[in-house]
């Protein structure tokens, strides 16, 4: 187990290193002179030189890259060129919206999808199964931001159960969760539809495994065999998809902020793009990649908890 | 009173008749053997008794267990019977256990689910059951996972689950088919002992007459869903009233006609062949370790000779075949064919490649399903590069190869899924023959076939060898087959040849302990009947 | 083999939208660049079947032209994924277990760490927004998807004995990959392509919605929704119609993919996710 975790940890660090290198190359090397790029065509040469000095662009590339890495490890992401404040402050405030939103949506999607998929599988080829499959087929096709608009139309404009947008901050956790509920539902349902389909097909696969017949021959009822033997085996492919979904949900959270006027990473990064603030862009992108890679590491770790063949390999 | 009584059992699935009026009885402490070829309905009979049938099954007739009528019982009532009164063991030990649960919890579950015990008591029952099948606590604690056990050990866990509550009846469906001979002997021994100790009835389902002859008190012969003959083993095997029983007997003991010949010229010469695999490192800085799959194997085959290679799984049989054919690279030693090394400076030399071909085990997996038979059979002609015949010549060659194996030239236009398992093995032989090789390696080539089909394919191979002078390297775990069709034999164990010599001599006077164990473990029809009933 | 209801419905919807996009090349009910302020936010009527937007543009015409953008972006992105991903996957499978395989797979994982949106953010930050960015972003995301699917399917074909027979016939890895492996994994790849096509439509809409995709005046479904957002209480049809269009198009492609899978491999009929 320790070896497994160490190995995964090493590959996590390698992924982060390569990803940061890719981001650095695209944002710092591709534009030629980032300072000139950020200031635009009409900037005076001495302004460009000043910014170059301020951003530390006069140093050689390797030094700049490792300086950036070293800064990030202690939480120093540099100074935003447009906001004139440390990027870590900007990001810190916004992460508190985007990451909880993605996590909230992932929780909802899992809580909905696993029982629904299990019900559909145990009722296979009945009208109930067909009904669930039809609903999920529709759910998979929903663009989440459009679904969010419909939710606003019905629950905020129509029924007035939720405010149409904005975020009150975490001082009042209840109000904060309430503000994140409609966005989380909008994100979660389409993903839940995918996950439920995966759960159903995975469970159907395990139901046909020979150890299920063994369990029935021991005297377990269909339901007992399903709960005690099929579910855990069926969860392995579901975990894989959940890992992938987190990156979709994070991207979705950034898009859906627009619908609800949430002060998250999305708004920050889109404004930074139009202001050509590359310091903010590279930090946000690195953060998103970090989140995706870390979640995949956690998924691998969960695999090992579920599956003894990974935890105790036989050489 | 009999333990189990099955009367007029009929089964159809989606209107296809699977079983027709099957009747038999099993008494306490009695072993009933059910024998038949694939598709005879023997497994379905077992599943019908437990009522674990696929959906859309229609079952009729009567099944009584110690006076209790099981047919018509609700699934809930059957749950109480399964595992408690009737235990069952399945064929595939590798897939019959849940990979995510410990063996202890899986055995204890039998006790738990029937409400006989919970927690500690269930664990005690599990421990006792595992002890009874020879999995001692020291080496096999309850917290072992299935993947940490070998196939034979897993099959014993399967038995422990089935007998944990000392059921009145045990059903074993081909329990040793997936096992090596030594494991098979062990598992059969355990079953015999459990029957004696617990006085339970055992239904032993198998395709192997020798297993029946060794184990069963009574036998039922099944063919296409019907019991064609049944009775005490001795009576049935002596009298063989039904023609199908006679056919099963003659084909399973079949020895192809071969004229003894003298062989002179050496065709294949393998010297001190070594093949090792790197064991994946757990940590990058660990030193690299290797597994020796072939440990200095030397072997030779003369022109026209049939040489057998026997060994259990993991002994390196298939690795040897692949290395000899140049599909894998050896780390040491040399392979010469007609005096020429098989590997040139750029991999396997083309000239030697066309001299060797192979026939594989799986009649289903060894053909690309998307190509017509003509193209499949012609594939090795690629070896001739620009010298390969084209157009009508190519067609003629394919026709000739197909006709040589007893198929029609017109079969070239059909697809592989239109053929049966036996026909497919003929096509595989035709594919091997098309480049007129001097050596054909047969890797478990008849192992997947039913006995009657197997006899035909063996006859074909013997005839081809005589007519074309082709040599065979015949790889098999099945000692009877090797004995029936080879001139000389090599015994491989853990990558080493432990014994070799003329087949007749090795089988009658084995010198190495391991060879003796192998031969003693393999059930033999005539020997079993002789030792049990005294007359031959 | 039976042609299922899914396949028929899927083909019907997909062909309908393809036809819509095709017709828009030569004819639309109105000129999509024509702003008629007097006709703004009209509900569906005889003159405007799907109504007009806040500039008085005909929504049906915009949907038709937008279909072109969506389909072009998603289709080219699938092409990018297939052209680069499938050979990579075949190569990795042919070299299974080797260092080259390991490098390809780790490279895949690395690209997987960048969701299409993140790639789009990177590209847009340097080159500015546009439909081409969407193609590149979604296309890059598709490469590891196809590489992984192709490798996985190819690996299971490589273990079959007929591959050994081909090797004994003197055929090399490249020859075997194209003669034996590719035809045997084609079904899987075709089905994956329909899935990526439908995901591409959704992703394109999302990127256009946040301004990282097609730019004005090029009509696109995602941007129509972005522009309709503030008007949703006033004229819901402006937001509902483009969204429903996306749903129907994606639904059609998914049904097509499922139906195709059932048609190609009936044994899996009830298995597919």
Coordinates of N, CA and C in Angstrom, one line a residue, chain A residues 3 6-7 124-125 209-222 224 228-230 232-233 236 306-315, chain B residues 47 50 52 55 75 79 82-83 86 88 90 92 95-101 106 109-110 112-114 143-145 147-148 161 279 281-283 289:
Chain A
X3 N 3.9 1.5 -1.0 CA 4.6 1.6 -2.3 C 3.7 2.2 -3.3
X6 N 3.2 5.9 -2.7 CA 4.5 6.6 -3.1 C 4.6 6.8 -4.6
X7 N 4.3 5.7 -5.3 CA 4.4 5.7 -6.8 C 3.4 6.7 -7.4
X124 N -33.8 -4.2 -14.7 CA -33.5 -4.2 -16.1 C -34.6 -4.7 -17.0
X125 N -34.7 -4.0 -18.1 CA -35.7 -4.4 -19.1 C -37.2 -4.3 -18.7
X209 N -21.3 -11.8 -13.5 CA -20.0 -12.5 -13.1 C -20.3 -13.8 -12.4
X210 N -19.3 -14.7 -12.5 CA -19.6 -16.0 -11.9 C -19.6 -16.0 -10.4
X211 N -19.0 -15.0 -9.7 CA -19.0 -15.0 -8.3 C -20.4 -14.6 -7.8
X212 N -21.2 -14.0 -8.7 CA -22.6 -13.8 -8.3 C -23.4 -15.1 -8.3
X213 N -23.1 -16.0 -9.2 CA -23.8 -17.3 -9.2 C -23.3 -18.1 -8.0
X214 N -22.0 -17.9 -7.6 CA -21.5 -18.6 -6.4 C -22.3 -18.1 -5.2
X215 N -22.5 -16.8 -5.1 CA -23.2 -16.2 -4.0 C -24.7 -16.7 -3.9
X216 N -25.3 -16.8 -5.1 CA -26.7 -17.4 -5.1 C -26.7 -18.8 -4.6
X217 N -25.6 -19.6 -5.1 CA -25.6 -21.0 -4.7 C -25.3 -21.2 -3.2
X218 N -24.8 -20.1 -2.6 CA -24.6 -20.2 -1.1 C -25.9 -20.0 -0.4
X219 N -26.9 -19.4 -1.1 CA -28.2 -19.2 -0.5 C -28.5 -17.7 -0.3
X220 N -27.7 -16.8 -0.8 CA -28.0 -15.4 -0.8 C -29.2 -15.1 -1.7
X221 N -30.1 -14.2 -1.3 CA -31.1 -13.8 -2.2 C -30.5 -12.9 -3.3
X222 N -31.3 -12.6 -4.3 CA -30.8 -11.7 -5.4 C -30.4 -10.4 -4.8
X224 N -29.5 -9.7 -1.6 CA -28.3 -9.8 -0.7 C -27.1 -9.9 -1.6
X228 N -24.1 -7.3 -1.3 CA -22.8 -7.7 -0.6 C -21.7 -8.0 -1.6
X229 N -22.1 -8.3 -2.9 CA -21.0 -8.7 -3.8 C -20.9 -7.8 -5.1
X230 N -22.1 -7.4 -5.6 CA -22.1 -6.7 -6.9 C -21.7 -5.2 -6.7
X232 N -19.9 -3.2 -4.7 CA -18.5 -2.8 -4.6 C -17.7 -3.0 -5.9
X233 N -18.0 -4.1 -6.5 CA -17.3 -4.4 -7.7 C -17.7 -3.4 -8.8
X236 N -16.0 0.3 -9.2 CA -14.7 0.5 -9.7 C -14.7 1.4 -11.0
X306 N -10.5 0.2 -2.4 CA -11.6 -0.7 -2.8 C -11.1 -2.1 -3.2
X307 N -10.0 -2.0 -3.9 CA -9.5 -3.2 -4.6 C -8.2 -3.8 -4.0
X308 N -8.3 -4.9 -3.3 CA -7.1 -5.5 -2.7 C -6.0 -5.9 -3.7
X309 N -6.4 -6.1 -5.0 CA -5.4 -6.5 -5.9 C -4.4 -5.4 -6.2
X310 N -4.8 -4.2 -6.0 CA -3.9 -3.0 -6.1 C -3.2 -2.8 -4.8
X311 N -3.9 -3.1 -3.7 CA -3.3 -2.8 -2.3 C -2.3 -3.8 -2.0
X312 N -2.5 -5.1 -2.4 CA -1.6 -6.1 -2.0 C -1.3 -6.9 -3.3
X313 N -0.5 -6.3 -4.2 CA -0.2 -7.0 -5.4 C 0.7 -8.3 -5.2
X314 N 0.5 -9.3 -6.0 CA 1.3 -10.5 -5.8 C 2.3 -10.5 -7.0
X315 N 3.6 -10.6 -6.6 CA 4.6 -10.5 -7.7 C 4.9 -11.9 -8.2
Chain B
X47 N -27.9 -26.7 -12.6 CA -28.5 -25.4 -12.3 C -30.1 -25.5 -12.1
X50 N -30.9 -26.5 -8.5 CA -30.8 -25.4 -7.5 C -31.8 -24.3 -8.0
X52 N -31.3 -22.1 -10.4 CA -30.5 -20.9 -10.7 C -30.4 -20.8 -12.2
X55 N -33.0 -16.2 -17.2 CA -34.3 -15.8 -17.4 C -35.0 -16.5 -18.6
X75 N -38.6 -18.5 -4.7 CA -37.2 -18.3 -4.7 C -36.7 -18.1 -3.2
X79 N -33.8 -20.2 -1.4 CA -32.6 -19.6 -0.8 C -32.2 -20.3 0.5
X82 N -30.4 -23.7 -0.8 CA -29.1 -23.5 -1.4 C -28.1 -23.2 -0.4
X83 N -27.0 -23.8 -0.4 CA -25.9 -23.5 0.5 C -26.0 -24.3 1.8
X86 N -28.0 -28.0 -0.1 CA -27.3 -28.4 -1.3 C -26.2 -27.4 -1.5
X88 N -22.8 -26.1 -4.0 CA -22.4 -26.3 -5.4 C -21.0 -25.7 -5.7
X90 N -18.3 -24.7 -8.9 CA -18.3 -24.4 -10.3 C -16.9 -24.7 -11.0
X92 N -14.8 -22.7 -13.0 CA -13.7 -21.7 -13.1 C -13.3 -21.1 -11.8
X95 N -12.7 -17.2 -11.5 CA -13.8 -16.1 -11.5 C -14.9 -16.4 -10.6
X96 N -14.8 -17.6 -9.9 CA -16.0 -17.9 -9.0 C -16.0 -17.3 -7.7
X97 N -14.8 -16.6 -7.3 CA -14.8 -15.9 -6.1 C -14.8 -14.4 -6.3
X98 N -15.4 -13.7 -5.3 CA -15.4 -12.2 -5.4 C -14.0 -11.7 -5.1
X99 N -13.4 -11.0 -6.1 CA -12.0 -10.6 -5.9 C -11.8 -9.5 -4.8
X100 N -12.9 -8.9 -4.3 CA -12.7 -7.8 -3.3 C -12.9 -8.3 -1.9
X101 N -13.3 -9.5 -1.7 CA -13.5 -10.0 -0.3 C -12.6 -11.1 0.1
X106 N -15.9 -14.9 2.7 CA -16.7 -15.5 1.7 C -17.2 -16.9 2.2
X109 N -19.7 -16.4 5.0 CA -21.0 -15.9 4.6 C -22.0 -17.0 4.4
X110 N -21.6 -18.2 4.1 CA -22.5 -19.3 3.9 C -23.2 -19.6 5.3
X112 N -23.4 -17.4 7.8 CA -24.1 -16.2 8.2 C -25.5 -16.1 7.6
X113 N -25.5 -16.3 6.3 CA -26.7 -16.1 5.5 C -27.8 -17.0 5.9
X114 N -27.5 -18.2 6.4 CA -28.5 -19.2 6.8 C -28.8 -19.0 8.3
X143 N -7.9 -13.9 6.3 CA -7.8 -12.6 5.7 C -7.1 -12.6 4.3
X144 N -6.8 -13.8 3.8 CA -6.3 -13.9 2.4 C -7.3 -13.4 1.4
X145 N -6.8 -12.8 0.3 CA -7.7 -12.5 -0.8 C -7.6 -13.5 -1.9
X147 N -6.9 -13.3 -5.0 CA -5.8 -13.2 -6.0 C -4.5 -13.6 -5.4
X148 N -4.4 -13.9 -4.1 CA -3.2 -14.3 -3.5 C -3.1 -15.9 -3.6
X161 N -16.7 -23.3 0.8 CA -17.9 -22.5 0.9 C -19.1 -23.4 0.7
X279 N 11.1 -8.9 -13.8 CA 9.9 -8.8 -12.9 C 9.8 -7.3 -12.6
X281 N 9.6 -3.8 -11.2 CA 10.2 -3.3 -9.9 C 9.1 -2.6 -9.1
X282 N 9.1 -2.8 -7.8 CA 8.2 -2.0 -7.0 C 8.7 -0.6 -6.8
X283 N 10.0 -0.4 -6.7 CA 10.5 0.9 -6.5 C 11.7 1.1 -7.5
X289 N 15.1 -7.8 -10.9 CA 15.0 -9.2 -10.7 C 14.4 -9.9 -11.9

